mmCIF file of C-alpha atoms in Angstrom:
data_model
loop_
_atom_site.group_PDB
_atom_site.id
_atom_site.type_symbol
_atom_site.label_atom_id
_atom_site.label_comp_id
_atom_site.label_asym_id
_atom_site.label_seq_id
_atom_site.Cartn_x
_atom_site.Cartn_y
_atom_site.Cartn_z
ATOM 1 C CA UNK A 1 6.481 -0.162 -9.372
ATOM 2 C CA UNK A 2 3.066 -1.492 -10.480
ATOM 3 C CA UNK A 3 0.337 1.069 -11.118
ATOM 4 C CA UNK A 4 -1.627 2.292 -8.117
ATOM 5 C CA UNK A 5 1.139 1.805 -5.505
ATOM 6 C CA UNK A 6 2.717 4.702 -3.601
ATOM 7 C CA UNK A 7 5.507 4.398 -1.003
ATOM 8 C CA UNK A 8 7.016 7.143 1.159
ATOM 9 C CA UNK A 9 10.421 6.466 2.741
ATOM 10 C CA UNK A 10 12.329 7.717 5.748
ATOM 11 C CA UNK A 11 15.471 9.570 4.674
ATOM 12 C CA UNK A 12 17.473 7.102 6.784
ATOM 13 C CA UNK A 13 16.731 4.120 4.513
ATOM 14 C CA UNK A 14 19.519 3.085 2.137
ATOM 15 C CA UNK A 15 18.780 2.371 -1.561
ATOM 16 C CA UNK A 16 18.952 -1.390 -0.960
ATOM 17 C CA UNK A 17 16.458 -1.137 1.890
ATOM 18 C CA UNK A 18 14.100 0.916 -0.264
ATOM 19 C CA UNK A 19 14.263 -1.763 -2.922
ATOM 20 C CA UNK A 20 13.407 -4.392 -0.298
ATOM 21 C CA UNK A 21 10.373 -2.346 0.773
ATOM 22 C CA UNK A 22 9.231 -1.889 -2.836
ATOM 23 C CA UNK A 23 9.457 -5.636 -3.431
ATOM 24 C CA UNK A 24 7.463 -6.405 -0.298
ATOM 25 C CA UNK A 25 4.637 -3.942 -0.980
ATOM 26 C CA UNK A 26 4.371 -4.890 -4.668
ATOM 27 C CA UNK A 27 4.228 -8.586 -3.768
ATOM 28 C CA UNK A 28 1.631 -8.046 -1.027
ATOM 29 C CA UNK A 29 -0.507 -5.964 -3.398
ATOM 30 C CA UNK A 30 -0.293 -8.590 -6.147
ATOM 31 C CA UNK A 31 -1.255 -11.344 -3.714
ATOM 32 C CA UNK A 32 -4.245 -9.417 -2.370
ATOM 33 C CA UNK A 33 -5.416 -8.353 -5.830
ATOM 34 C CA UNK A 34 -5.426 -11.993 -6.928
ATOM 35 C CA UNK A 35 -7.520 -12.914 -3.879
ATOM 36 C CA UNK A 36 -9.999 -10.102 -4.622
ATOM 37 C CA UNK A 37 -10.259 -11.113 -8.285
ATOM 38 C CA UNK A 38 -10.974 -14.709 -7.288
ATOM 39 C CA UNK A 39 -13.626 -13.610 -4.772
ATOM 40 C CA UNK A 40 -15.332 -11.355 -7.323
ATOM 41 C CA UNK A 41 -15.321 -14.174 -9.884
ATOM 42 C CA UNK A 42 -16.987 -16.500 -7.370
ATOM 43 C CA UNK A 43 -19.573 -13.842 -6.557
ATOM 44 C CA UNK A 44 -20.261 -13.277 -10.264
ATOM 45 C CA UNK A 45 -20.760 -17.011 -10.772
ATOM 46 C CA UNK A 46 -23.190 -17.140 -7.857
ATOM 47 C CA UNK A 47 -25.086 -14.145 -9.265
ATOM 48 C CA UNK A 48 -25.593 -15.624 -12.755
ATOM 49 C CA UNK A 49 -29.097 -16.939 -12.018
ATOM 50 C CA UNK A 50 -30.042 -13.707 -10.244
ATOM 51 C CA UNK A 51 -28.751 -11.656 -13.192
ATOM 52 C CA UNK A 52 -30.680 -13.781 -15.684
ATOM 53 C CA UNK A 53 -33.918 -13.249 -13.748
ATOM 54 C CA UNK A 54 -33.215 -9.519 -13.441
ATOM 55 C CA UNK A 55 -32.535 -9.211 -17.176
ATOM 56 C CA UNK A 56 -35.842 -10.935 -17.944
ATOM 57 C CA UNK A 57 -37.721 -8.618 -15.576
ATOM 58 C CA UNK A 58 -35.992 -5.583 -17.070
ATOM 59 C CA UNK A 59 -37.079 -6.619 -20.549
ATOM 60 C CA UNK A 60 -40.690 -7.015 -19.421
ATOM 61 C CA UNK A 61 -40.657 -3.666 -17.604
ATOM 62 C CA UNK A 62 -39.203 -1.744 -20.529
ATOM 63 C CA UNK A 63 -41.791 -3.285 -22.836
ATOM 64 C CA UNK A 64 -44.608 -1.696 -20.792
ATOM 65 C CA UNK A 65 -44.477 2.140 -21.055
ATOM 66 C CA UNK A 66 -46.639 2.620 -17.977
ATOM 67 C CA UNK A 67 -44.507 0.418 -15.756
ATOM 68 C CA UNK A 68 -41.213 1.597 -17.262
ATOM 69 C CA UNK A 69 -41.750 5.118 -15.932
ATOM 70 C CA UNK A 70 -41.606 3.951 -12.298
ATOM 71 C CA UNK A 71 -37.972 2.787 -12.121
ATOM 72 C CA UNK A 72 -36.762 6.005 -13.757
ATOM 73 C CA UNK A 73 -37.288 7.901 -10.527
ATOM 74 C CA UNK A 74 -35.774 5.276 -8.257
ATOM 75 C CA UNK A 75 -32.757 6.544 -6.381
ATOM 76 C CA UNK A 76 -32.268 9.657 -8.517
ATOM 77 C CA UNK A 77 -30.925 11.671 -5.564
ATOM 78 C CA UNK A 78 -27.719 10.210 -4.020
ATOM 79 C CA UNK A 79 -27.741 9.853 -0.250
ATOM 80 C CA UNK A 80 -25.310 11.970 1.714
ATOM 81 C CA UNK A 81 -22.261 10.121 3.037
ATOM 82 C CA UNK A 82 -22.713 9.302 6.723
ATOM 83 C CA UNK A 83 -19.137 9.959 7.823
ATOM 84 C CA UNK A 84 -15.777 11.449 6.846
ATOM 85 C CA UNK A 85 -12.134 10.987 7.776
ATOM 86 C CA UNK A 86 -11.226 12.754 11.008
ATOM 87 C CA UNK A 87 -7.444 12.516 10.539
ATOM 88 C CA UNK A 88 -6.737 13.493 14.126
ATOM 89 C CA UNK A 89 -5.965 10.117 15.619
ATOM 90 C CA UNK A 90 -7.810 8.670 18.610
ATOM 91 C CA UNK A 91 -9.227 11.100 21.183
ATOM 92 C CA UNK A 92 -6.614 11.805 23.829
ATOM 93 C CA UNK A 93 -4.123 9.618 21.971
ATOM 94 C CA UNK A 94 -5.885 6.548 23.402
ATOM 95 C CA UNK A 95 -3.295 3.829 23.979
ATOM 96 C CA UNK A 96 -3.722 0.116 24.281
ATOM 97 C CA UNK A 97 -1.613 -1.000 27.233
ATOM 98 C CA UNK A 98 -2.365 -4.690 26.787
ATOM 99 C CA UNK A 99 1.142 -5.600 25.642
ATOM 100 C CA UNK A 100 2.218 -9.253 25.861
ATOM 101 C CA UNK A 101 4.547 -10.030 28.746
ATOM 102 C CA UNK A 102 8.084 -10.455 27.456
ATOM 103 C CA UNK A 103 9.728 -13.815 28.247
ATOM 104 C CA UNK A 104 12.799 -13.437 30.443
ATOM 105 C CA UNK A 105 15.118 -14.768 27.737
ATOM 106 C CA UNK A 106 13.971 -12.344 25.026
ATOM 107 C CA UNK A 107 14.634 -8.752 24.052
ATOM 108 C CA UNK A 108 11.952 -6.343 22.874
ATOM 109 C CA UNK A 109 12.510 -3.834 20.101
ATOM 110 C CA UNK A 110 9.936 -1.033 20.246
ATOM 111 C CA UNK A 111 9.311 1.131 17.175
ATOM 112 C CA UNK A 112 7.428 4.401 17.589
ATOM 113 C CA UNK A 113 6.274 6.903 14.940
ATOM 114 C CA UNK A 114 7.561 8.053 12.570
ATOM 115 C CA UNK A 115 8.021 4.603 11.047
ATOM 116 C CA UNK A 116 10.515 3.651 8.329
ATOM 117 C CA UNK A 117 8.019 3.905 5.480
ATOM 118 C CA UNK A 118 4.366 4.443 4.589
ATOM 119 C CA UNK A 119 2.473 2.899 1.688
ATOM 120 C CA UNK A 120 -0.871 2.948 -0.088
ATOM 121 C CA UNK A 121 -2.374 1.179 -3.062
ATOM 122 C CA UNK A 122 -5.694 0.349 -4.687
ATOM 123 C CA UNK A 123 -6.795 -2.434 -7.014
ATOM 124 C CA UNK A 124 -5.953 -1.220 -10.521
ATOM 125 C CA UNK A 125 -9.039 -2.937 -11.924
ATOM 126 C CA UNK A 126 -11.223 -0.671 -9.816
ATOM 127 C CA UNK A 127 -11.293 2.989 -8.850
ATOM 128 C CA UNK A 128 -9.209 4.851 -6.245
ATOM 129 C CA UNK A 129 -10.860 5.682 -2.915
ATOM 130 C CA UNK A 130 -12.882 8.857 -2.465
ATOM 131 C CA UNK A 131 -10.289 10.042 0.066
ATOM 132 C CA UNK A 132 -7.374 8.635 2.035
ATOM 133 C CA UNK A 133 -4.705 9.847 4.407
ATOM 134 C CA UNK A 134 -1.650 8.284 5.954
ATOM 135 C CA UNK A 135 2.002 8.999 6.554
ATOM 136 C CA UNK A 136 4.901 7.685 8.605
ATOM 137 C CA UNK A 137 3.243 8.909 11.815
ATOM 138 C CA UNK A 138 0.892 5.930 11.550
ATOM 139 C CA UNK A 139 -2.421 7.803 11.409
ATOM 140 C CA UNK A 140 -4.273 6.020 8.634
ATOM 141 C CA UNK A 141 -7.634 6.604 6.987
ATOM 142 C CA UNK A 142 -9.448 5.413 3.867
ATOM 143 C CA UNK A 143 -12.935 6.352 2.640
ATOM 144 C CA UNK A 144 -14.107 4.100 -0.216
ATOM 145 C CA UNK A 145 -17.296 5.042 -2.066
ATOM 146 C CA UNK A 146 -18.950 3.327 -5.015
ATOM 147 C CA UNK A 147 -22.213 3.681 -6.902
ATOM 148 C CA UNK A 148 -24.365 6.555 -8.039
ATOM 149 C CA UNK A 149 -26.477 6.192 -4.910
ATOM 150 C CA UNK A 150 -23.838 7.906 -2.731
ATOM 151 C CA UNK A 151 -22.312 11.342 -3.210
ATOM 152 C CA UNK A 152 -18.818 10.932 -4.629
ATOM 153 C CA UNK A 153 -19.340 7.254 -5.466
ATOM 154 C CA UNK A 154 -17.088 5.725 -8.129
ATOM 155 C CA UNK A 155 -18.542 4.008 -11.168
ATOM 156 C CA UNK A 156 -16.466 0.872 -10.432
ATOM 157 C CA UNK A 157 -15.653 -1.131 -7.341
ATOM 158 C CA UNK A 158 -13.093 0.281 -4.886
ATOM 159 C CA UNK A 159 -10.563 -1.824 -2.997
ATOM 160 C CA UNK A 160 -7.952 0.309 -1.199
ATOM 161 C CA UNK A 161 -5.161 -0.354 1.328
ATOM 162 C CA UNK A 162 -2.959 2.024 3.320
ATOM 163 C CA UNK A 163 -0.355 1.400 6.014
ATOM 164 C CA UNK A 164 3.109 1.792 7.497
ATOM 165 C CA UNK A 165 6.069 -0.456 8.100
ATOM 166 C CA UNK A 166 9.538 -0.890 9.525
ATOM 167 C CA UNK A 167 12.729 -2.727 8.645
ATOM 168 C CA UNK A 168 13.636 -5.667 10.915
ATOM 169 C CA UNK A 169 17.257 -6.878 10.897
ATOM 170 C CA UNK A 170 18.947 -9.870 12.458
ATOM 171 C CA UNK A 171 22.486 -11.225 12.154
ATOM 172 C CA UNK A 172 21.651 -14.716 13.449
ATOM 173 C CA UNK A 173 18.765 -17.194 13.412
ATOM 174 C CA UNK A 174 16.145 -16.171 15.992
ATOM 175 C CA UNK A 175 12.485 -16.589 16.890
ATOM 176 C CA UNK A 176 10.374 -13.438 16.596
ATOM 177 C CA UNK A 177 6.923 -12.408 17.777
ATOM 178 C CA UNK A 178 5.404 -9.332 16.139
ATOM 179 C CA UNK A 179 2.740 -7.023 17.566
ATOM 180 C CA UNK A 180 1.248 -3.676 16.539
ATOM 181 C CA UNK A 181 -1.164 -2.153 19.094
ATOM 182 C CA UNK A 182 -3.531 0.328 17.489
ATOM 183 C CA UNK A 183 -6.677 2.347 18.074
ATOM 184 C CA UNK A 184 -9.256 2.080 15.297
ATOM 185 C CA UNK A 185 -12.763 2.964 14.233
ATOM 186 C CA UNK A 186 -14.946 2.234 11.222
ATOM 187 C CA UNK A 187 -18.246 3.146 9.631
ATOM 188 C CA UNK A 188 -20.252 2.090 6.621
ATOM 189 C CA UNK A 189 -23.450 3.012 4.824
ATOM 190 C CA UNK A 190 -25.009 0.843 2.126
ATOM 191 C CA UNK A 191 -28.156 1.422 0.112
ATOM 192 C CA UNK A 192 -29.856 -0.437 -2.737
ATOM 193 C CA UNK A 193 -33.189 0.312 -4.330
ATOM 194 C CA UNK A 194 -34.671 -1.279 -7.404
ATOM 195 C CA UNK A 195 -34.822 -4.615 -9.175
ATOM 196 C CA UNK A 196 -31.378 -6.223 -9.233
ATOM 197 C CA UNK A 197 -29.764 -3.463 -7.179
ATOM 198 C CA UNK A 198 -27.185 -4.509 -4.572
ATOM 199 C CA UNK A 199 -24.387 -3.027 -2.482
ATOM 200 C CA UNK A 200 -21.458 -4.612 -0.625
ATOM 201 C CA UNK A 201 -19.248 -3.040 2.036
ATOM 202 C CA UNK A 202 -16.174 -4.491 3.770
ATOM 203 C CA UNK A 203 -13.196 -3.260 5.748
ATOM 204 C CA UNK A 204 -10.571 -4.336 8.219
ATOM 205 C CA UNK A 205 -6.998 -4.460 9.492
ATOM 206 C CA UNK A 206 -4.010 -6.287 8.052
ATOM 207 C CA UNK A 207 -0.399 -7.175 8.809
ATOM 208 C CA UNK A 208 2.425 -8.908 6.927
ATOM 209 C CA UNK A 209 6.019 -9.928 7.604
ATOM 210 C CA UNK A 210 8.091 -10.361 4.469
ATOM 211 C CA UNK A 211 11.558 -10.947 3.088
ATOM 212 C CA UNK A 212 11.764 -9.159 -0.227
ATOM 213 C CA UNK A 213 8.756 -10.325 -2.217
ATOM 214 C CA UNK A 214 8.139 -13.432 -0.087
ATOM 215 C CA UNK A 215 5.302 -13.377 2.430
ATOM 216 C CA UNK A 216 6.458 -15.226 5.551
ATOM 217 C CA UNK A 217 3.579 -14.344 7.883
ATOM 218 C CA UNK A 218 0.290 -12.558 7.248
ATOM 219 C CA UNK A 219 -2.968 -11.792 8.976
ATOM 220 C CA UNK A 220 -6.217 -10.170 7.873
ATOM 221 C CA UNK A 221 -8.742 -9.059 10.497
ATOM 222 C CA UNK A 222 -12.139 -8.129 8.973
ATOM 223 C CA UNK A 223 -14.076 -5.565 10.998
ATOM 224 C CA UNK A 224 -17.316 -6.032 9.043
ATOM 225 C CA UNK A 225 -18.912 -7.291 5.848
ATOM 226 C CA UNK A 226 -22.403 -6.298 4.765
ATOM 227 C CA UNK A 227 -24.431 -6.782 1.603
ATOM 228 C CA UNK A 228 -27.922 -5.536 0.811
ATOM 229 C CA UNK A 229 -30.109 -6.172 -2.224
ATOM 230 C CA UNK A 230 -33.733 -5.869 -3.141
ATOM 231 C CA UNK A 231 -36.378 -3.312 -3.913
ATOM 232 C CA UNK A 232 -35.330 -1.089 -1.006
ATOM 233 C CA UNK A 233 -32.693 -1.947 1.592
ATOM 234 C CA UNK A 234 -30.193 0.099 3.569
ATOM 235 C CA UNK A 235 -27.959 -0.164 6.627
ATOM 236 C CA UNK A 236 -25.438 2.085 8.344
ATOM 237 C CA UNK A 237 -23.099 1.706 11.328
ATOM 238 C CA UNK A 238 -20.539 4.013 12.934
ATOM 239 C CA UNK A 239 -18.125 3.148 15.766
ATOM 240 C CA UNK A 240 -15.866 5.293 17.926
ATOM 241 C CA UNK A 241 -12.140 4.784 18.413
ATOM 242 C CA UNK A 242 -11.426 1.643 20.414
ATOM 243 C CA UNK A 243 -8.200 -0.143 21.274
ATOM 244 C CA UNK A 244 -7.769 -3.010 18.861
ATOM 245 C CA UNK A 245 -4.976 -5.483 19.457
ATOM 246 C CA UNK A 246 -5.133 -8.403 17.009
ATOM 247 C CA UNK A 247 -3.200 -11.501 17.958
ATOM 248 C CA UNK A 248 0.459 -11.281 17.005
ATOM 249 C CA UNK A 249 2.451 -13.336 14.522
ATOM 250 C CA UNK A 250 5.534 -15.379 15.220
ATOM 251 C CA UNK A 251 8.097 -17.781 13.826
ATOM 252 C CA UNK A 252 11.795 -18.459 13.319
ATOM 253 C CA UNK A 253 13.756 -16.364 10.831
ATOM 254 C CA UNK A 254 17.259 -16.517 9.357
ATOM 255 C CA UNK A 255 19.809 -13.684 9.248
ATOM 256 C CA UNK A 256 18.826 -10.831 6.940
ATOM 257 C CA UNK A 257 16.522 -7.834 6.513
ATOM 258 C CA UNK A 258 12.735 -8.089 6.639
ATOM 259 C CA UNK A 259 9.749 -5.753 6.403
ATOM 260 C CA UNK A 260 6.993 -5.640 9.024
ATOM 261 C CA UNK A 261 3.868 -3.969 7.568
ATOM 262 C CA UNK A 262 0.593 -3.028 9.252
ATOM 263 C CA UNK A 263 -2.366 -1.277 7.671
ATOM 264 C CA UNK A 264 -6.074 -1.011 6.950
ATOM 265 C CA UNK A 265 -8.289 -1.742 3.965
ATOM 266 C CA UNK A 266 -11.759 -0.854 2.678
ATOM 267 C CA UNK A 267 -13.896 -2.332 -0.093
ATOM 268 C CA UNK A 268 -17.032 -0.990 -1.803
ATOM 269 C CA UNK A 269 -18.938 -2.574 -4.701
ATOM 270 C CA UNK A 270 -22.401 -2.245 -6.167
ATOM 271 C CA UNK A 271 -24.825 -3.166 -8.946
ATOM 272 C CA UNK A 272 -27.484 -0.673 -10.004
ATOM 273 C CA UNK A 273 -29.831 -3.121 -11.678
ATOM 274 C CA UNK A 274 -33.023 -1.259 -12.550
ATOM 275 C CA UNK A 275 -32.604 1.384 -9.903
ATOM 276 C CA UNK A 276 -29.660 2.661 -7.905
ATOM 277 C CA UNK A 277 -27.163 1.634 -5.232
ATOM 278 C CA UNK A 278 -24.416 3.245 -3.190
ATOM 279 C CA UNK A 279 -21.739 2.248 -0.680
ATOM 280 C CA UNK A 280 -19.458 4.081 1.735
ATOM 281 C CA UNK A 281 -16.799 2.038 3.587
ATOM 282 C CA UNK A 282 -14.556 3.964 5.991
ATOM 283 C CA UNK A 283 -11.734 2.802 8.267
ATOM 284 C CA UNK A 284 -9.341 4.820 10.424
ATOM 285 C CA UNK A 285 -6.525 3.470 12.580
ATOM 286 C CA UNK A 286 -3.697 4.957 14.617
ATOM 287 C CA UNK A 287 -0.708 2.606 14.789
ATOM 288 C CA UNK A 288 0.566 3.339 18.284
ATOM 289 C CA UNK A 289 3.732 1.270 18.142
ATOM 290 C CA UNK A 290 5.291 -1.773 16.510
ATOM 291 C CA UNK A 291 7.005 -4.350 18.728
ATOM 292 C CA UNK A 292 9.430 -7.088 17.782
ATOM 293 C CA UNK A 293 10.058 -9.694 20.491
ATOM 294 C CA UNK A 294 13.323 -11.535 19.776
ATOM 295 C CA UNK A 295 14.344 -14.844 21.315
ATOM 296 C CA UNK A 296 17.278 -17.132 20.538
#
């Protein structure tokens, strides 16, 4: 398995099924890492002019002893993280009852916790999350922190994913529709102070349907994206648990075994510039059930 990936299996899965799961998670991670690398490269290209101006200002500031003393005290004390993982699931086990009506000519396969497997991974070019939790019960949480401006912040960017999945089998060609009702919440806090300082926070939900290492269907549902920069900027938001039911996926599949994965992700990145910056990105989600609608 590639570095940074962990998978936990149900004892009921056969060796061949475990290999199928490993292929699917490794492929999904590789695909997402490539997307993140491309996005960070685009952002770096866009920031070239900004960085050149910042470097010039930094040189001028450091050349003046009187002015140079001012940035030294900027952001020395990290801000306290605004939130933490609760790890208890939604209050009262809040369920989302908005389940699609099943066509009369279809069958519905309902999967309840514990699921067949649980997985987690982080971008191996960055740092692991500050904390994370998730197992086959489907209660997922990730707290990503970056920058010296937040307590526990990593010195590199953090891009972390965690989720659960199940094996889907069919012995004939069929049409499938896939749904995963969940209850989720998120919070973030971002802070940047100083010349050239910036902070970026993102997070959301995700789902994939795969055969081995091939992605057949996929969906990413961002919950937020925020970026601050400047001499002194900050923002924070916290939500409670709410029923979140992203639109399902569907298509025709051939006989075989497939993996249906659902999860969450969080991203935190920063630049200190002449000053300090910090980011906390937190997502929690309780995967209530996974449904596979089958139709000939």
